[in-house]
XYZ file of C-alpha atoms in Angstrom:
473
model
C 0.000 0.000 0.000
C 1.365 3.388 -0.995
C 1.479 5.992 1.802
C -0.984 8.848 1.512
C 0.468 12.095 0.177
C -1.158 14.844 2.215
C 0.534 17.962 0.810
C 3.295 19.288 -1.425
C 6.072 21.872 -1.138
C 6.941 23.573 -4.426
C 9.878 25.588 -3.101
C 12.709 24.596 -0.802
C 12.271 22.881 2.544
C 14.857 24.300 4.942
C 15.316 22.292 8.153
C 17.163 24.043 10.982
C 18.475 21.512 13.494
C 18.896 17.816 12.800
C 18.967 16.073 16.149
C 16.779 13.176 17.219
C 13.516 14.815 16.085
C 14.847 16.057 12.750
C 16.255 12.628 11.949
C 13.008 10.995 13.053
C 10.628 13.211 11.084
C 12.562 13.304 7.786
C 11.383 9.823 6.666
C 7.788 10.777 7.494
C 8.000 14.005 5.491
C 9.411 12.141 2.496
C 6.627 9.571 2.895
C 3.680 11.989 3.102
C 4.754 15.275 1.463
C 5.476 15.619 -2.245
C 8.772 17.449 -2.746
C 12.071 17.055 -4.552
C 14.869 15.812 -2.292
C 17.244 18.117 -4.142
C 15.250 21.020 -2.676
C 15.874 20.069 0.947
C 18.568 21.926 2.897
C 19.613 21.049 6.440
C 21.439 23.476 8.748
C 22.903 21.955 11.893
C 25.470 22.716 14.553
C 26.541 19.066 14.849
C 27.805 16.547 12.333
C 25.737 13.748 13.861
C 22.895 12.891 11.558
C 24.856 13.435 8.350
C 24.734 9.697 7.619
C 20.957 9.693 8.145
C 20.498 12.614 5.746
C 22.700 10.968 3.133
C 20.822 7.661 3.467
C 17.634 9.501 2.460
C 19.261 11.220 -0.491
C 19.684 14.672 1.087
C 22.915 16.122 -0.275
C 22.641 19.720 0.999
C 23.721 19.128 4.601
C 25.379 22.239 6.022
C 27.411 22.086 9.214
C 26.691 25.775 9.832
C 25.029 26.782 13.111
C 22.700 29.757 12.770
C 23.645 32.719 14.938
C 22.199 36.149 15.637
C 24.781 37.636 13.260
C 24.525 35.161 10.365
C 21.025 33.659 10.145
C 19.642 36.158 7.624
C 22.424 35.719 5.078
C 22.252 31.944 5.519
C 18.480 31.608 5.099
C 17.269 34.451 2.886
C 18.788 33.216 -0.405
C 17.114 29.838 0.080
C 13.701 31.122 1.126
C 13.152 33.992 -1.293
C 11.662 31.633 -3.877
C 9.085 30.256 -1.442
C 9.221 26.974 0.390
C 8.957 26.111 4.082
C 11.109 26.729 7.154
C 11.038 23.871 9.679
C 12.808 24.829 12.893
C 13.797 21.845 15.072
C 16.857 23.507 16.556
C 18.193 24.415 19.966
C 19.772 27.816 20.709
C 18.275 29.508 17.617
C 15.740 32.268 18.240
C 12.277 31.197 17.123
C 11.070 34.807 17.218
C 13.864 35.921 14.866
C 13.010 33.147 12.391
C 9.273 33.917 12.550
C 9.957 37.589 11.806
C 12.131 36.561 8.851
C 9.367 34.315 7.514
C 6.842 37.128 7.829
C 9.097 39.399 5.789
C 9.674 36.742 3.115
C 6.106 35.321 3.110
C 7.271 31.785 3.958
C 5.368 29.340 6.206
C 7.085 28.158 9.362
C 6.788 25.539 12.095
C 8.768 24.806 15.254
C 8.408 22.274 18.064
C 9.269 24.727 20.853
C 10.004 28.440 21.178
C 13.744 28.879 21.663
C 15.896 31.928 22.519
C 19.356 32.576 21.155
C 22.187 30.627 22.788
C 22.447 31.257 26.521
C 18.898 32.503 26.897
C 17.889 29.607 29.159
C 20.713 30.254 31.642
C 21.620 33.979 31.435
C 21.634 35.361 35.021
C 21.273 38.894 33.631
C 17.765 38.049 32.369
C 14.687 38.162 34.558
C 12.837 34.909 35.275
C 10.074 36.051 32.913
C 12.593 36.679 30.129
C 14.029 33.186 30.661
C 10.628 31.528 30.821
C 8.439 29.872 28.217
C 5.766 32.369 29.248
C 7.989 35.270 28.201
C 9.095 33.583 24.958
C 5.432 32.874 24.114
C 4.514 36.521 24.656
C 7.275 37.578 22.242
C 6.089 35.134 19.574
C 2.448 36.177 19.883
C 3.516 39.830 19.658
C 5.071 39.115 16.249
C 1.673 37.871 15.097
C 0.019 41.123 16.183
C 2.339 43.333 14.129
C 1.128 44.966 10.924
C 3.023 42.844 8.409
C 2.710 43.060 4.666
C 2.744 39.257 4.570
C 1.070 37.011 7.122
C 2.244 33.489 6.325
C 1.115 30.746 8.672
C 3.734 30.304 11.383
C 2.866 27.478 13.771
C 4.691 27.553 17.093
C 5.312 24.662 19.508
C 3.899 21.778 17.493
C 5.587 18.498 18.334
C 3.860 16.069 20.674
C 4.012 18.095 23.873
C 3.707 20.884 23.166
C 1.638 20.149 20.077
C -0.438 17.002 19.861
C -1.150 17.175 23.592
C -3.461 20.146 22.944
C -5.415 17.960 20.511
C -5.437 15.132 23.071
C -7.021 17.636 25.475
C -9.953 18.259 23.156
C -10.352 14.534 22.539
C -10.285 13.901 26.307
C -12.892 16.574 27.046
C -15.165 15.192 24.333
C -14.720 11.596 25.555
C -15.359 12.555 29.164
C -18.545 14.400 28.179
C -19.715 11.401 26.142
C -18.999 8.945 28.983
C -20.993 11.113 31.368
C -23.932 11.364 28.963
C -23.490 15.078 28.520
C -25.172 16.186 25.310
C -23.772 19.425 23.986
C -23.363 21.294 20.750
C -20.081 20.775 18.868
C -17.263 22.868 20.281
C -16.433 25.413 17.588
C -14.687 28.218 19.493
C -12.267 28.399 22.383
C -15.077 29.678 24.640
C -17.024 26.467 23.893
C -14.094 24.302 24.994
C -13.528 26.394 28.111
C -17.194 26.181 29.043
C -17.215 22.417 28.486
C -14.172 21.990 30.737
C -15.867 24.087 33.424
C -19.133 22.113 33.164
C -17.165 18.855 33.489
C -15.579 20.117 36.683
C -12.017 19.963 35.314
C -9.913 21.839 37.826
C -6.458 20.440 37.098
C -4.888 19.156 33.876
C -1.632 17.204 33.875
C 0.455 16.406 30.847
C 1.131 13.003 32.375
C 3.997 11.018 30.819
C 5.838 7.876 31.896
C 8.677 6.686 29.655
C 9.379 2.975 30.333
C 12.055 2.490 27.642
C 15.174 0.643 28.757
C 18.641 0.026 27.416
C 20.741 -3.100 27.904
C 23.595 -0.810 28.939
C 23.323 0.784 32.383
C 23.940 4.518 32.739
C 27.539 5.288 33.694
C 28.695 7.984 36.135
C 29.403 11.262 34.351
C 26.985 10.453 31.540
C 23.571 11.975 30.768
C 21.214 9.430 29.204
C 17.917 10.325 27.575
C 15.500 9.189 24.870
C 15.559 12.608 23.135
C 17.842 15.637 22.986
C 19.949 16.020 26.117
C 20.743 19.669 25.339
C 17.074 20.595 24.891
C 15.976 18.654 27.966
C 18.623 20.213 30.201
C 17.857 23.644 28.731
C 14.148 23.533 29.508
C 14.765 21.775 32.815
C 17.025 24.635 33.890
C 14.369 27.244 33.211
C 11.990 28.204 36.040
C 9.264 25.622 36.642
C 6.027 26.976 35.103
C 2.373 26.095 35.296
C -0.970 27.438 34.174
C -2.679 28.774 37.284
C -6.294 27.870 37.964
C -9.080 29.996 39.418
C -9.750 27.388 42.122
C -6.306 27.781 43.690
C -6.362 29.412 47.150
C -2.726 30.483 47.623
C 0.461 30.733 45.600
C 2.998 27.999 46.408
C 6.245 28.858 48.182
C 8.428 30.667 45.680
C 5.493 31.138 43.313
C 5.483 34.353 41.330
C 3.211 36.038 38.829
C 4.565 37.549 35.628
C 4.513 41.338 35.200
C 3.299 41.106 31.585
C 0.909 39.200 29.378
C -2.186 37.079 29.829
C -1.599 36.166 33.503
C -2.660 32.599 32.671
C 0.438 31.133 34.350
C 2.881 31.492 37.224
C 6.459 30.353 37.767
C 8.397 28.970 40.705
C 11.766 30.342 41.714
C 13.331 26.930 41.109
C 14.463 25.107 37.976
C 12.014 22.489 36.739
C 14.412 19.582 37.272
C 14.312 20.336 41.022
C 10.495 20.295 41.309
C 8.442 17.099 41.536
C 4.691 16.631 41.399
C 2.232 13.772 41.944
C 0.353 12.372 38.964
C -1.104 9.200 37.404
C -1.037 7.226 34.148
C -2.838 3.930 33.384
C 0.280 1.744 33.111
C 2.286 3.354 35.907
C -0.492 4.239 38.320
C 0.488 6.952 40.852
C 3.986 8.397 40.383
C 6.202 11.402 41.017
C 7.143 13.397 37.918
C 9.240 16.493 37.211
C 7.459 19.814 36.689
C 9.398 20.783 33.581
C 8.314 24.022 31.938
C 6.475 23.453 28.658
C 4.579 25.820 26.398
C 1.394 23.742 26.494
C 1.056 24.331 30.235
C 0.547 28.002 29.423
C -1.340 27.801 26.121
C -3.890 25.200 27.303
C -4.576 27.174 30.481
C -4.974 30.352 28.439
C -7.158 28.656 25.809
C -9.474 27.186 28.453
C -9.899 30.503 30.268
C -13.522 31.647 30.470
C -14.282 35.326 31.020
C -17.347 37.350 31.825
C -16.372 40.772 30.625
C -12.932 41.452 32.027
C -13.336 38.959 34.872
C -11.805 35.478 34.662
C -14.447 33.064 35.991
C -12.767 29.778 35.108
C -9.308 28.468 34.336
C -7.726 25.090 35.188
C -4.270 24.607 36.663
C -2.129 22.968 33.940
C 1.380 21.542 34.110
C 3.718 18.826 32.927
C 4.323 15.800 35.180
C 7.228 14.040 33.449
C 8.754 10.738 34.489
C 11.434 10.145 31.840
C 13.145 6.798 31.356
C 14.861 5.497 34.490
C 18.362 6.280 33.237
C 17.289 9.868 32.577
C 15.966 10.138 36.138
C 19.374 9.073 37.465
C 20.996 11.549 35.055
C 18.830 14.371 36.433
C 19.769 13.533 40.021
C 23.449 13.541 39.090
C 23.088 16.812 37.140
C 21.344 18.557 40.069
C 23.767 17.118 42.618
C 26.749 18.522 40.708
C 25.393 22.071 40.739
C 23.560 21.881 37.395
C 26.736 21.090 35.483
C 26.152 18.989 32.371
C 28.530 16.003 32.189
C 30.947 15.706 29.292
C 29.255 12.614 27.871
C 25.668 12.083 26.764
C 23.874 9.122 25.248
C 20.704 9.297 23.176
C 18.933 5.961 23.443
C 17.649 4.841 20.055
C 19.159 1.602 18.749
C 20.209 0.883 22.352
C 16.582 0.555 23.541
C 15.704 -3.119 24.087
C 12.169 -2.775 25.473
C 9.615 -0.371 26.829
C 6.758 1.986 26.101
C 6.278 5.742 26.157
C 2.879 6.474 27.709
C 1.991 10.125 27.133
C -1.383 11.720 27.654
C -3.585 14.326 29.234
C -5.013 13.783 32.721
C -8.245 15.659 33.500
C -8.832 16.004 37.259
C -11.723 17.224 39.353
C -14.848 15.455 38.092
C -16.846 13.585 40.735
C -16.506 10.306 38.800
C -12.703 10.446 38.993
C -9.720 11.393 36.831
C -9.702 10.719 33.094
C -6.501 10.040 31.122
C -6.361 10.077 27.332
C -3.266 9.603 25.241
C -0.743 7.567 23.276
C 0.798 4.273 24.345
C 3.621 3.484 21.921
C 6.060 0.584 22.338
C 9.592 0.514 20.980
C 8.641 -2.468 18.785
C 5.745 -0.518 17.262
C 7.908 2.557 16.738
C 10.543 0.584 14.841
C 7.911 -1.106 12.685
C 6.224 2.218 11.873
C 9.216 4.405 10.991
C 13.020 4.207 10.832
C 15.389 6.429 12.842
C 13.064 6.595 15.869
C 12.392 5.331 19.352
C 8.932 5.602 20.942
C 9.557 9.105 22.298
C 10.916 10.653 19.111
C 8.236 9.067 16.912
C 5.444 10.600 18.995
C 7.100 13.986 18.492
C 7.820 13.389 14.813
C 4.150 12.527 14.261
C 3.209 15.879 15.765
C 5.697 17.748 13.590
C 4.361 15.975 10.503
C 0.736 16.783 11.356
C 1.554 20.405 12.097
C 3.599 20.846 8.926
C 0.798 19.515 6.714
C -1.824 21.640 8.470
C 0.399 24.711 7.974
C 0.618 24.051 4.234
C -3.152 23.506 4.024
C -3.964 26.716 5.935
C -2.031 29.677 4.481
C -2.304 33.260 5.644
C -3.109 32.576 9.322
C -0.182 34.397 10.944
C 1.221 33.072 14.236
C -0.826 30.067 15.402
C -0.645 27.881 18.521
C -1.729 24.219 18.557
C -4.859 24.975 20.573
C -6.317 27.036 17.704
C -5.785 24.344 15.048
C -8.170 21.678 13.699
C -7.439 18.876 16.140
C -9.201 16.115 14.230
C -7.426 16.911 10.953
C -4.053 16.768 12.638
C -4.907 13.621 14.587
C -5.872 11.872 11.351
C -2.352 12.512 10.056
C -0.483 11.744 13.283
C -2.511 8.914 14.806
C -1.112 6.101 12.606
C 2.259 6.744 14.304
C 1.035 6.927 17.910
C 0.494 3.273 18.766
C -2.633 2.637 20.831
C -4.783 5.604 21.837
C -6.168 4.939 25.300
C -8.893 6.522 27.428
C -9.085 5.465 31.094
C -10.897 6.523 34.271
C -9.490 6.097 37.786
C -10.272 7.103 41.371
C -6.768 8.519 41.978
C -6.256 11.829 43.710
C -3.040 13.293 45.164
C -4.130 12.697 48.792
C -4.753 8.966 48.480
C -2.534 7.021 50.878
C -1.118 10.118 52.552
C -3.797 11.012 55.095
C -2.556 8.671 57.835
C 1.180 8.714 57.215
C 2.520 12.063 58.361
C 0.977 15.328 59.559
C 1.704 17.043 56.261
C 0.591 20.549 55.396
C -2.168 19.438 53.041
C -5.603 20.749 52.171
C -7.895 17.860 53.103
C -11.004 19.724 51.957
C -9.839 20.114 48.358
C -7.493 17.467 46.913
C -6.972 19.513 43.745
C -5.089 22.358 45.358
C -1.589 22.547 43.880
C -0.082 22.311 47.397
C -1.399 18.733 47.515
C 0.134 17.857 44.149
C 3.541 19.419 44.812
C 6.088 17.022 46.363
C 7.776 18.905 49.195
């Protein structure tokens, strides 16, 4: 059976960054997008991946990192004749590339909003300037400018952020159906926010447990992960961030509001790799995950905000609860223990994975029936059968990039767009064949279960869904 061709690119496809996600999505793009391989250019700061590009017939592989001083002269000659800019890089400013695409009338997609090199760690920047919240505000501001051209520029569309926003809509719809709630189709963001409020959703977790294992045990002085070490450490070193719900009574210790923007989120005065939270997935059950800052924590909370006039009457608390593979957990502990110094060696687990599943979904909390989880359960065996150059984690992300890229081509002239404002069913139709088994599951879990009799903790027994009950102290 021939794969379905969803779209075509007449100009040049320029890919910036060719790490684990770039290598994983390239075969999917060639499978589902009609374009000439001679019109693909890859810019990368690392030589790794050159053999993958060559194996797929991509000759224009440039070991030329983009910098603040050089990116225009590197990209403009290639993009002036149309095409597409796919940004999968680290340490390259997403806002700068979006502005360039608006000037040149070229569509764009990235999987996260990145600053220039050093932006995650610069002590001269304020926490807001270092945060995903601040980077999001800058990107959305580009979309509000009076540009001559308004090409579609999709920001933060991998799996999370990205597909997880579409999982959220699927989960809300499934929950409503299970509860026998008959409602009109949700057409606008206010409809989705009202549905979430009616369903009693007070807290939303991006709940992920990566079970993938390698035959080789992590060594001291080595950071092991199933996707980019540099990107993971970068976002983990940013302040922990979460969408902040209207039901919350008090800010957590070290919690701060931002001085600008939508006010849909707060941050903690601690890096995300040092903050743990309680959550639940169907395979794992209850677990402790890391509250790593992610753009979807802010955009979902903002999208599901319901207002009456200028007053916010409903918003859920939203955050990531990430339990990476076990070797990555040990790597995080070592990284934190050594004063947030990245070890000299890193290992990306791909061919080394011998077993395991990445279980990634959205957990809706607060309904009287219990919590509802909806998401992807993808095994390493399925990932290898579905697409080359991937493990379960990278294929979930690559599927999101593919779906977002095709939607961007199909929807020109939209300006800057976040995943929450896109057609979730269209994108899921493209991505779902690469996501393994999609699962919906109810459970009676809440963050107080099993804790009431153990220690006299400072918990709110009247409301289990206060963030103070979810935070591991």
